[in-house]
Amino acid sequence: MPAPRPPQGHARLEAESPVRILTRYILREVLSWAAIGVTLFTFVFFMPTVGRILEVAVRNSAPLLSLAQLILLALPGFLVWTIPMGVLVGILIALSRLAADSEVTALRASGIGAGLFLRVIAIIAVAAWVLALVNTLWIAPRSAAAFAGLQDQLKSTQAPFEVQPRVFYEDFKNYVLYVQDTEVASGAVVWKRVFLADLNAPSAPKLTLAEEGVVVNESPTTLRLELANGWQHEVDPRSPAQYAISKLGKSTLHIDRPESATRAPGSLSYKEMSNRQLLDRARTGTAAQANWSWVELNRRLALPTSCLVLALVGIPLGLSAHKGGKSTGFVLTFLLVFVYYFLWLTGVSLGRQGQLAPGISMWMANVIFLAGGLLLYRRVNRMPIELGSFREAVTWMRQHVLHRAEKAGGFERVASPRRVFGAGFPQILDEYVLRDFAVYFGLVLSTFVLLTLVFTFFELLGDIIR
């Protein structure tokens, strides 16, 4: 009788090589944490922008569709930064977990070195690099231009809503406006107790005081203001003693839209320009315009490349985190991201000020991290790097502070301190959990605040320099 055949599922498992199983296992582990990292960092960086978007939408009575478009168009600008961060998060946390569970040690004992992790993670790093490159070169500039255009459109079509009560408004060309209160009507805005100074003839200004004014969008460039129950005050510059006051039953004025509501046609910031436009500006513009254009072009190439250099640094550090596990990977992620973007911010500042060539300043952070990654990988391929856990560092710092306090104050520590909450709570295990929670909560909170401040400062750097 023929021997019974094994089930097909077992045959597939036996035929599949261990390297493919390990590859799929590492890819799944890294990708899951990378996706969480990208989502988390994007959410943190996006929150300050949500407030500005909602302000524009609410003040201008924007429809829900326009609000959704503003949010979607703003996301690619943040993915430029968060995709490299997410790659680093996925690598460090995933490999730190494998190292803490001794899986890396078991693989090394089986003859598998760091080369396998490098080859597997290179798949993710290259895929993230291509995705970030496409986003930075094409998607993000178009989204930024569309975002600015939609924002200008909302401001121009709903310009009357921009006027705030009890505030002098000077954005109308040749007019100064003050209203005591505002009311929203169907398709219009009602201004109560209007003060309007007409400065078209600066030597002979006209002042109009009205009980009520209705503002309607007349055309894409003008507003129609219908005043009721008003008085107009005029003075003749040739006869200053002659002061005329006339009563207005109803009058209509046509006012140009606020100059701040729309930009000049074709005026784009450097982030909103296409690659072709930047090249043309670099070749035909002034020295300052050419310098800023080359800085932006190098920025669009250097930022996606950080996916590769951060991955190269993250692999040896993640494989060496034996004690801390995921927490060590989390801490290392924040430290590396902070150091990288600090170097990046320094390079951007030096490049825009012309102190360094754009090709050097914008690639400075990548070159430094590439050199550090190669050194670390060479070291870990021979022997794991000894990394103490974050808990040990905190314990050492606390003991050092207490020792210094003892010397300065001349007191001794009591072996069994009196409990604040009584004998039942907290127990030793409770204190252990609460202490770790407080330490990591403070670390994560402070790190996110610092990253948000650094990111905000970088976004405002161009305005600060100008």
Tab-separated table of C-alpha atoms in Angstrom:
chain	number	residue	atom	x	y	z
A	1	MET	CA	0.000	0.000	0.000
A	2	PRO	CA	1.330	3.488	-0.791
A	3	ALA	CA	2.325	5.608	2.172
A	4	PRO	CA	-0.259	8.219	3.161
A	5	ARG	CA	0.463	11.695	1.920
A	6	PRO	CA	0.971	14.456	4.447
A	7	PRO	CA	-1.540	17.290	4.410
A	8	GLN	CA	-0.832	19.988	1.853
A	9	GLY	CA	-0.507	22.679	4.525
A	10	HIS	CA	2.297	20.726	6.235
A	11	ALA	CA	3.991	20.224	2.876
A	12	ARG	CA	3.990	23.960	2.251
A	13	LEU	CA	5.423	24.630	5.705
A	14	GLU	CA	8.199	22.109	5.160
A	15	ALA	CA	8.988	23.489	1.714
A	16	GLU	CA	9.124	27.123	2.891
A	17	SER	CA	12.631	28.154	3.865
A	18	PRO	CA	13.360	29.498	7.368
A	19	VAL	CA	14.782	32.690	5.854
A	20	ARG	CA	11.458	33.516	4.208
A	21	ILE	CA	9.601	32.852	7.449
A	22	LEU	CA	11.981	35.132	9.337
A	23	THR	CA	11.743	37.776	6.620
A	24	ARG	CA	7.960	37.819	6.764
A	25	TYR	CA	8.036	37.831	10.579
A	26	ILE	CA	10.436	40.799	10.791
A	27	LEU	CA	8.601	42.715	8.069
A	28	ARG	CA	5.265	42.307	9.829
A	29	GLU	CA	6.743	43.404	13.161
A	30	VAL	CA	8.489	46.491	11.749
A	31	LEU	CA	5.619	47.562	9.484
A	32	SER	CA	3.039	47.448	12.269
A	33	TRP	CA	5.090	49.729	14.530
A	34	ALA	CA	6.043	51.983	11.620
A	35	ALA	CA	2.378	52.514	10.740
A	36	ILE	CA	1.606	53.386	14.362
A	37	GLY	CA	4.562	55.784	14.436
A	38	VAL	CA	3.554	57.605	11.232
A	39	THR	CA	-0.028	57.963	12.493
A	40	LEU	CA	1.048	59.205	15.921
A	41	PHE	CA	3.608	61.741	14.691
A	42	THR	CA	1.244	63.020	11.980
A	43	PHE	CA	-1.492	63.508	14.563
A	44	VAL	CA	0.820	65.422	16.919
A	45	PHE	CA	2.168	67.718	14.200
A	46	PHE	CA	-1.249	68.194	12.618
A	47	MET	CA	-3.092	69.335	15.752
A	48	PRO	CA	-1.828	72.974	15.710
A	49	THR	CA	-2.929	73.267	12.069
A	50	VAL	CA	-6.400	71.962	12.847
A	51	GLY	CA	-7.053	75.040	14.970
A	52	ARG	CA	-6.106	77.386	12.127
A	53	ILE	CA	-8.180	75.404	9.617
A	54	LEU	CA	-11.234	75.435	11.870
A	55	GLU	CA	-10.792	79.168	12.453
A	56	VAL	CA	-10.787	79.844	8.710
A	57	ALA	CA	-13.736	77.518	8.176
A	58	VAL	CA	-15.869	78.875	11.022
A	59	ARG	CA	-15.136	82.582	10.463
A	60	ASN	CA	-15.802	82.221	6.736
A	61	SER	CA	-18.802	79.871	7.060
A	62	ALA	CA	-17.078	77.309	4.862
A	63	PRO	CA	-19.077	74.241	3.803
A	64	LEU	CA	-18.190	70.824	5.187
A	65	LEU	CA	-16.696	69.747	1.854
A	66	SER	CA	-14.235	72.667	1.857
A	67	LEU	CA	-13.246	71.847	5.444
A	68	ALA	CA	-12.534	68.229	4.475
A	69	GLN	CA	-10.512	69.414	1.475
A	70	LEU	CA	-8.408	71.706	3.677
A	71	ILE	CA	-7.617	68.848	6.058
A	72	LEU	CA	-6.715	66.405	3.275
A	73	LEU	CA	-4.578	68.958	1.433
A	74	ALA	CA	-2.613	69.744	4.602
A	75	LEU	CA	-1.647	66.108	5.310
A	76	PRO	CA	1.053	65.606	2.595
A	77	GLY	CA	3.090	68.461	4.061
A	78	PHE	CA	3.314	66.622	7.378
A	79	LEU	CA	4.010	63.212	5.818
A	80	VAL	CA	7.244	64.704	4.477
A	81	TRP	CA	8.478	64.640	8.086
A	82	THR	CA	6.571	61.769	9.659
A	83	ILE	CA	7.376	59.007	7.149
A	84	PRO	CA	11.110	58.960	8.110
A	85	MET	CA	10.131	59.186	11.783
A	86	GLY	CA	7.757	56.261	11.387
A	87	VAL	CA	10.450	54.127	9.749
A	88	LEU	CA	12.774	54.790	12.667
A	89	VAL	CA	10.025	54.044	15.209
A	90	GLY	CA	9.180	50.740	13.544
A	91	ILE	CA	12.797	49.598	13.350
A	92	LEU	CA	13.834	50.543	16.873
A	93	ILE	CA	10.739	49.289	18.697
A	94	ALA	CA	10.467	46.059	16.700
A	95	LEU	CA	14.149	45.156	16.985
A	96	SER	CA	14.270	46.218	20.644
A	97	ARG	CA	11.391	43.852	21.371
A	98	LEU	CA	13.141	41.008	19.541
A	99	ALA	CA	16.365	41.712	21.421
A	100	ALA	CA	14.612	41.906	24.805
A	101	ASP	CA	12.893	38.549	24.201
A	102	SER	CA	16.287	36.978	23.333
A	103	GLU	CA	15.136	36.219	19.795
A	104	VAL	CA	18.122	38.107	18.377
A	105	THR	CA	20.439	36.062	20.624
A	106	ALA	CA	18.844	32.832	19.381
A	107	LEU	CA	19.272	33.907	15.776
A	108	ARG	CA	22.929	34.766	16.366
A	109	ALA	CA	23.461	31.376	17.970
A	110	SER	CA	21.976	29.800	14.831
A	111	GLY	CA	24.553	31.560	12.666
A	112	ILE	CA	22.319	34.422	11.479
A	113	GLY	CA	24.003	37.796	11.844
A	114	ALA	CA	22.975	41.400	11.433
A	115	GLY	CA	23.128	41.039	7.643
A	116	LEU	CA	19.706	39.363	7.567
A	117	PHE	CA	18.119	42.248	9.457
A	118	LEU	CA	19.844	44.736	7.152
A	119	ARG	CA	18.522	42.999	4.017
A	120	VAL	CA	14.979	42.662	5.376
A	121	ILE	CA	14.715	46.192	6.740
A	122	ALA	CA	16.267	47.560	3.545
A	123	ILE	CA	13.039	46.507	1.804
A	124	ILE	CA	10.995	48.716	4.127
A	125	ALA	CA	13.521	51.577	4.045
A	126	VAL	CA	13.676	51.659	0.242
A	127	ALA	CA	9.887	51.441	-0.073
A	128	ALA	CA	9.495	54.307	2.428
A	129	TRP	CA	12.181	56.295	0.580
A	130	VAL	CA	10.326	55.939	-2.744
A	131	LEU	CA	6.997	56.848	-1.114
A	132	ALA	CA	8.513	59.867	0.643
A	133	LEU	CA	10.293	60.949	-2.542
A	134	VAL	CA	7.081	60.884	-4.583
A	135	ASN	CA	5.257	62.758	-1.833
A	136	THR	CA	7.970	65.402	-1.411
A	137	LEU	CA	8.679	66.031	-5.093
A	138	TRP	CA	5.157	66.027	-6.508
A	139	ILE	CA	2.288	65.512	-4.063
A	140	ALA	CA	3.279	67.904	-1.252
A	141	PRO	CA	3.980	70.974	-3.489
A	142	ARG	CA	0.703	70.570	-5.351
A	143	SER	CA	-1.193	70.042	-2.113
A	144	ALA	CA	0.411	73.141	-0.577
A	145	ALA	CA	-0.536	75.250	-3.619
A	146	ALA	CA	-4.086	73.877	-3.636
A	147	PHE	CA	-4.386	74.443	0.122
A	148	ALA	CA	-3.284	78.079	-0.193
A	149	GLY	CA	-5.603	78.627	-3.177
A	150	LEU	CA	-8.626	77.165	-1.390
A	151	GLN	CA	-7.847	79.189	1.718
A	152	ASP	CA	-7.613	82.388	-0.352
A	153	GLN	CA	-10.858	81.508	-2.108
A	154	LEU	CA	-12.671	81.099	1.208
A	155	LYS	CA	-11.298	84.399	2.462
A	156	SER	CA	-12.188	86.255	-0.734
A	157	THR	CA	-15.707	84.872	-1.112
A	158	GLN	CA	-16.500	85.447	2.536
A	159	ALA	CA	-14.489	88.632	3.121
A	160	PRO	CA	-17.212	90.383	5.188
A	161	PHE	CA	-16.882	87.695	7.857
A	162	GLU	CA	-13.270	88.727	8.408
A	163	VAL	CA	-14.323	92.026	9.987
A	164	GLN	CA	-14.352	91.723	13.766
A	165	PRO	CA	-16.554	93.987	15.901
A	166	ARG	CA	-14.940	96.768	17.954
A	167	VAL	CA	-11.659	96.483	16.038
A	168	PHE	CA	-10.365	98.974	13.463
A	169	TYR	CA	-10.092	97.108	10.158
A	170	GLU	CA	-7.578	98.546	7.656
A	171	ASP	CA	-7.341	95.789	5.022
A	172	PHE	CA	-9.813	97.436	2.642
A	173	LYS	CA	-7.945	99.528	0.106
A	174	ASN	CA	-8.152	103.258	0.986
A	175	TYR	CA	-10.730	102.624	3.717
A	176	VAL	CA	-10.630	102.337	7.510
A	177	LEU	CA	-13.604	100.535	9.024
A	178	TYR	CA	-14.979	100.173	12.528
A	179	VAL	CA	-18.206	98.384	13.460
A	180	GLN	CA	-19.793	98.049	16.864
A	181	ASP	CA	-21.405	94.671	16.221
A	182	THR	CA	-22.042	92.173	13.429
A	183	GLU	CA	-24.915	89.874	12.524
A	184	VAL	CA	-25.041	87.092	9.937
A	185	ALA	CA	-27.940	87.191	7.501
A	186	SER	CA	-28.828	85.005	4.533
A	187	GLY	CA	-26.047	85.563	1.995
A	188	ALA	CA	-24.919	88.786	3.673
A	189	VAL	CA	-23.499	90.341	6.829
A	190	VAL	CA	-25.156	93.142	8.770
A	191	TRP	CA	-22.863	95.660	10.454
A	192	LYS	CA	-24.256	97.726	13.326
A	193	ARG	CA	-23.104	101.328	14.015
A	194	VAL	CA	-20.592	101.678	11.197
A	195	PHE	CA	-17.673	104.097	11.105
A	196	LEU	CA	-16.108	104.331	7.624
A	197	ALA	CA	-13.216	106.618	6.671
A	198	ASP	CA	-12.759	107.118	2.913
A	199	LEU	CA	-9.074	107.867	2.229
A	200	ASN	CA	-9.140	107.818	-1.572
A	201	ALA	CA	-8.257	111.515	-1.343
A	202	PRO	CA	-5.919	111.648	1.677
A	203	SER	CA	-5.988	115.452	1.811
A	204	ALA	CA	-9.794	115.455	1.950
A	205	PRO	CA	-10.987	112.366	3.833
A	206	LYS	CA	-14.688	111.574	4.096
A	207	LEU	CA	-16.188	110.119	7.250
A	208	THR	CA	-19.414	108.157	7.155
A	209	LEU	CA	-21.344	107.212	10.297
A	210	ALA	CA	-24.313	104.885	9.843
A	211	GLU	CA	-26.634	102.966	12.107
A	212	GLU	CA	-26.537	99.902	9.883
A	213	GLY	CA	-24.722	98.499	6.866
A	214	VAL	CA	-25.432	95.386	4.796
A	215	VAL	CA	-22.466	93.809	2.989
A	216	VAL	CA	-22.981	91.582	-0.046
A	217	ASN	CA	-20.462	89.850	-2.308
A	218	GLU	CA	-20.975	91.646	-5.605
A	219	SER	CA	-18.148	90.158	-7.689
A	220	PRO	CA	-14.871	88.301	-7.185
A	221	THR	CA	-13.131	91.654	-6.732
A	222	THR	CA	-15.672	93.977	-5.080
A	223	LEU	CA	-18.129	94.169	-2.200
A	224	ARG	CA	-21.362	96.151	-2.123
A	225	LEU	CA	-21.997	98.059	1.100
A	226	GLU	CA	-25.520	99.411	1.606
A	227	LEU	CA	-25.651	101.989	4.410
A	228	ALA	CA	-28.833	103.168	6.122
A	229	ASN	CA	-29.580	106.043	8.550
A	230	GLY	CA	-26.192	107.667	8.260
A	231	TRP	CA	-24.369	110.962	8.154
A	232	GLN	CA	-21.428	111.951	5.982
A	233	HIS	CA	-18.770	114.405	7.168
A	234	GLU	CA	-16.588	116.224	4.623
A	235	VAL	CA	-13.981	118.970	4.754
A	236	ASP	CA	-12.563	121.031	1.908
A	237	PRO	CA	-8.731	121.228	2.161
A	238	ARG	CA	-8.812	124.611	0.363
A	239	SER	CA	-11.238	125.971	2.965
A	240	PRO	CA	-10.562	124.213	6.269
A	241	ALA	CA	-13.178	126.307	7.997
A	242	GLN	CA	-15.878	124.838	5.756
A	243	TYR	CA	-17.146	121.599	7.324
A	244	ALA	CA	-20.054	119.857	5.574
A	245	ILE	CA	-22.414	117.348	7.173
A	246	SER	CA	-25.040	115.633	5.038
A	247	LYS	CA	-27.668	113.113	6.031
A	248	LEU	CA	-27.827	109.802	4.176
A	249	GLY	CA	-31.095	107.979	3.979
A	250	LYS	CA	-29.670	105.078	2.007
A	251	SER	CA	-26.413	104.939	0.091
A	252	THR	CA	-24.445	102.261	-1.727
A	253	LEU	CA	-20.674	101.946	-1.864
A	254	HIS	CA	-18.559	99.584	-3.927
A	255	ILE	CA	-15.395	98.557	-2.088
A	256	ASP	CA	-12.509	96.477	-3.362
A	257	ARG	CA	-11.957	93.251	-1.492
A	258	PRO	CA	-9.325	93.229	1.270
A	259	GLU	CA	-5.794	93.164	-0.059
A	260	SER	CA	-4.901	90.473	2.472
A	261	ALA	CA	-7.696	88.173	1.349
A	262	THR	CA	-6.003	87.097	-1.859
A	263	ARG	CA	-2.496	86.910	-3.128
A	264	ALA	CA	-1.264	88.229	-6.419
A	265	PRO	CA	-2.009	85.874	-9.315
A	266	GLY	CA	0.802	83.414	-9.831
A	267	SER	CA	2.544	84.274	-6.556
A	268	LEU	CA	3.627	81.015	-4.920
A	269	SER	CA	5.849	80.308	-1.966
A	270	TYR	CA	8.869	78.088	-2.450
A	271	LYS	CA	7.067	75.110	-0.912
A	272	GLU	CA	4.192	75.533	-3.389
A	273	MET	CA	6.371	75.722	-6.517
A	274	SER	CA	6.872	72.739	-8.763
A	275	ASN	CA	10.344	71.382	-9.401
A	276	ARG	CA	10.416	73.038	-12.831
A	277	GLN	CA	9.459	76.403	-11.363
A	278	LEU	CA	12.181	76.126	-8.740
A	279	LEU	CA	14.785	75.352	-11.402
A	280	ASP	CA	13.665	78.341	-13.461
A	281	ARG	CA	13.799	80.589	-10.387
A	282	ALA	CA	17.269	79.280	-9.534
A	283	ARG	CA	18.553	80.074	-13.033
A	284	THR	CA	16.841	83.398	-13.716
A	285	GLY	CA	16.162	84.908	-10.277
A	286	THR	CA	18.288	87.100	-8.086
A	287	ALA	CA	21.083	85.685	-5.953
A	288	ALA	CA	18.815	85.401	-2.902
A	289	GLN	CA	16.014	83.797	-4.936
A	290	ALA	CA	18.451	81.332	-6.527
A	291	ASN	CA	19.856	80.395	-3.128
A	292	TRP	CA	16.407	79.747	-1.638
A	293	SER	CA	15.382	77.744	-4.717
A	294	TRP	CA	18.423	75.477	-4.480
A	295	VAL	CA	17.791	75.040	-0.759
A	296	GLU	CA	14.216	73.926	-1.451
A	297	LEU	CA	15.262	71.549	-4.230
A	298	ASN	CA	17.899	69.925	-2.034
A	299	ARG	CA	15.386	69.757	0.808
A	300	ARG	CA	13.000	67.751	-1.379
A	301	LEU	CA	15.734	65.247	-2.102
A	302	ALA	CA	17.440	65.113	1.294
A	303	LEU	CA	14.393	64.628	3.516
A	304	PRO	CA	13.198	61.382	1.852
A	305	THR	CA	16.788	60.067	1.987
A	306	SER	CA	16.594	60.277	5.780
A	307	CYS	CA	14.498	57.092	5.601
A	308	LEU	CA	17.649	55.234	4.551
A	309	VAL	CA	20.152	56.837	6.944
A	310	LEU	CA	17.831	56.638	9.954
A	311	ALA	CA	17.202	52.966	9.183
A	312	LEU	CA	20.943	52.340	9.032
A	313	VAL	CA	21.365	53.930	12.469
A	314	GLY	CA	18.306	52.210	13.915
A	315	ILE	CA	19.289	48.629	13.041
A	316	PRO	CA	22.419	48.323	15.244
A	317	LEU	CA	20.848	50.274	18.098
A	318	GLY	CA	17.687	48.175	18.010
A	319	LEU	CA	19.627	44.900	17.966
A	320	SER	CA	21.619	46.025	21.014
A	321	ALA	CA	18.674	46.989	23.254
A	322	HIS	CA	18.603	43.827	25.393
A	323	LYS	CA	17.173	45.104	28.698
A	324	GLY	CA	14.755	47.895	28.025
A	325	GLY	CA	12.659	46.257	25.303
A	326	LYS	CA	10.094	48.481	23.601
A	327	SER	CA	10.722	51.283	26.071
A	328	THR	CA	14.362	51.511	25.047
A	329	GLY	CA	13.360	51.660	21.391
A	330	PHE	CA	10.842	54.376	22.198
A	331	VAL	CA	13.419	56.476	24.039
A	332	LEU	CA	16.049	56.023	21.334
A	333	THR	CA	13.528	57.052	18.679
A	334	PHE	CA	12.858	60.385	20.314
A	335	LEU	CA	16.526	61.077	20.968
A	336	LEU	CA	17.582	60.278	17.402
A	337	VAL	CA	14.700	62.233	15.863
A	338	PHE	CA	15.483	65.239	18.029
A	339	VAL	CA	19.209	65.147	17.161
A	340	TYR	CA	18.543	64.615	13.442
A	341	TYR	CA	16.074	67.469	13.080
A	342	PHE	CA	18.235	69.769	15.188
A	343	LEU	CA	21.081	69.166	12.716
A	344	TRP	CA	18.597	69.556	9.883
A	345	LEU	CA	17.323	72.867	11.242
A	346	THR	CA	20.893	74.107	11.606
A	347	GLY	CA	21.646	73.171	7.995
A	348	VAL	CA	18.508	74.897	6.717
A	349	SER	CA	19.368	78.082	8.590
A	350	LEU	CA	22.948	78.105	7.303
A	351	GLY	CA	21.796	77.358	3.761
A	352	ARG	CA	19.132	80.065	3.604
A	353	GLN	CA	21.486	82.661	5.048
A	354	GLY	CA	24.093	81.758	2.413
A	355	GLN	CA	26.762	80.737	4.932
A	356	LEU	CA	26.979	77.241	3.414
A	357	ALA	CA	26.235	75.968	-0.077
A	358	PRO	CA	22.768	74.335	-0.288
A	359	GLY	CA	24.317	71.047	-1.407
A	360	ILE	CA	26.321	70.926	1.823
A	361	SER	CA	23.935	72.436	4.354
A	362	MET	CA	20.877	70.386	3.339
A	363	TRP	CA	22.763	67.074	3.279
A	364	MET	CA	24.799	67.695	6.432
A	365	ALA	CA	22.468	65.765	8.763
A	366	ASN	CA	22.263	62.796	6.358
A	367	VAL	CA	26.044	62.586	5.996
A	368	ILE	CA	26.590	62.686	9.772
A	369	PHE	CA	23.984	59.993	10.425
A	370	LEU	CA	25.264	57.889	7.525
A	371	ALA	CA	28.776	57.880	8.978
A	372	GLY	CA	27.433	57.071	12.440
A	373	GLY	CA	25.233	54.291	11.061
A	374	LEU	CA	28.117	52.637	9.221
A	375	LEU	CA	30.290	52.714	12.341
A	376	LEU	CA	27.520	51.291	14.515
A	377	TYR	CA	26.677	48.560	12.004
A	378	ARG	CA	30.305	47.539	11.723
A	379	ARG	CA	30.504	47.377	15.508
A	380	VAL	CA	27.287	45.419	16.049
A	381	ASN	CA	28.133	42.923	13.300
A	382	ARG	CA	31.091	41.836	15.402
A	383	MET	CA	29.671	42.207	18.901
A	384	PRO	CA	26.451	43.718	20.285
A	385	ILE	CA	26.717	47.280	21.508
A	386	GLU	CA	26.267	47.535	25.263
A	387	LEU	CA	23.280	49.808	25.869
A	388	GLY	CA	22.043	50.245	29.413
A	389	SER	CA	18.304	50.495	29.856
A	390	PHE	CA	16.670	53.816	30.454
A	391	ARG	CA	15.629	52.653	33.908
A	392	GLU	CA	19.247	52.152	34.919
A	393	ALA	CA	20.119	55.668	33.766
A	394	VAL	CA	17.255	57.155	35.776
A	395	THR	CA	18.262	55.120	38.838
A	396	TRP	CA	21.853	56.291	38.571
A	397	MET	CA	20.759	59.910	38.229
A	398	ARG	CA	18.468	59.635	41.235
A	399	GLN	CA	21.182	58.056	43.387
A	400	HIS	CA	23.640	60.711	42.264
A	401	VAL	CA	21.223	63.518	43.192
A	402	LEU	CA	20.490	61.965	46.590
A	403	HIS	CA	24.193	61.507	47.264
A	404	ARG	CA	24.877	65.154	46.445
A	405	ALA	CA	21.948	66.220	48.639
A	406	GLU	CA	23.270	64.167	51.550
A	407	LYS	CA	26.653	65.851	51.298
A	408	ALA	CA	25.157	69.299	51.037
A	409	GLY	CA	22.493	68.911	53.745
A	410	GLY	CA	24.231	66.526	56.106
A	411	PHE	CA	21.289	64.131	56.490
A	412	GLU	CA	20.994	60.376	56.098
A	413	ARG	CA	18.428	58.402	54.193
A	414	VAL	CA	15.979	56.373	56.272
A	415	ALA	CA	15.860	52.704	55.357
A	416	SER	CA	12.073	52.408	55.657
A	417	PRO	CA	10.388	55.720	54.850
A	418	ARG	CA	6.930	56.438	56.224
A	419	ARG	CA	4.190	55.854	53.697
A	420	VAL	CA	2.061	58.800	52.749
A	421	PHE	CA	-1.109	56.874	51.865
A	422	GLY	CA	-0.997	54.419	54.741
A	423	ALA	CA	0.207	50.852	55.073
A	424	GLY	CA	-2.182	49.390	52.520
A	425	PHE	CA	-1.345	51.594	49.543
A	426	PRO	CA	0.961	51.849	47.782
A	427	GLN	CA	2.663	48.503	48.066
A	428	ILE	CA	6.129	47.832	46.634
A	429	LEU	CA	4.658	46.650	43.322
A	430	ASP	CA	2.372	49.693	43.186
A	431	GLU	CA	5.307	52.044	43.700
A	432	TYR	CA	7.244	50.221	40.977
A	433	VAL	CA	4.427	50.557	38.441
A	434	LEU	CA	3.598	54.165	39.342
A	435	ARG	CA	7.239	55.209	39.211
A	436	ASP	CA	7.731	53.718	35.765
A	437	PHE	CA	4.476	55.247	34.573
A	438	ALA	CA	5.470	58.700	35.797
A	439	VAL	CA	8.935	58.454	34.243
A	440	TYR	CA	7.741	57.388	30.794
A	441	PHE	CA	4.751	59.726	30.856
A	442	GLY	CA	7.024	62.674	31.574
A	443	LEU	CA	9.478	61.533	28.909
A	444	VAL	CA	6.853	61.111	26.188
A	445	LEU	CA	5.075	64.362	27.076
A	446	SER	CA	8.249	66.447	27.125
A	447	THR	CA	9.503	64.882	23.905
A	448	PHE	CA	6.283	65.530	21.986
A	449	VAL	CA	6.222	69.119	23.233
A	450	LEU	CA	9.841	69.644	22.177
A	451	LEU	CA	9.253	68.080	18.759
A	452	THR	CA	6.168	70.236	18.227
A	453	LEU	CA	8.068	73.386	19.175
A	454	VAL	CA	11.005	72.494	16.917
A	455	PHE	CA	8.667	71.678	14.015
A	456	THR	CA	6.719	74.920	14.533
A	457	PHE	CA	9.928	76.923	14.696
A	458	PHE	CA	11.122	75.334	11.465
A	459	GLU	CA	7.827	76.182	9.761
A	460	LEU	CA	8.219	79.817	10.824
A	461	LEU	CA	11.933	79.998	10.045
A	462	GLY	CA	11.409	81.570	6.618
A	463	ASP	CA	9.269	84.369	8.047
A	464	ILE	CA	11.764	84.879	10.890
A	465	ILE	CA	14.695	85.246	8.462
A	466	ARG	CA	12.736	87.621	6.188
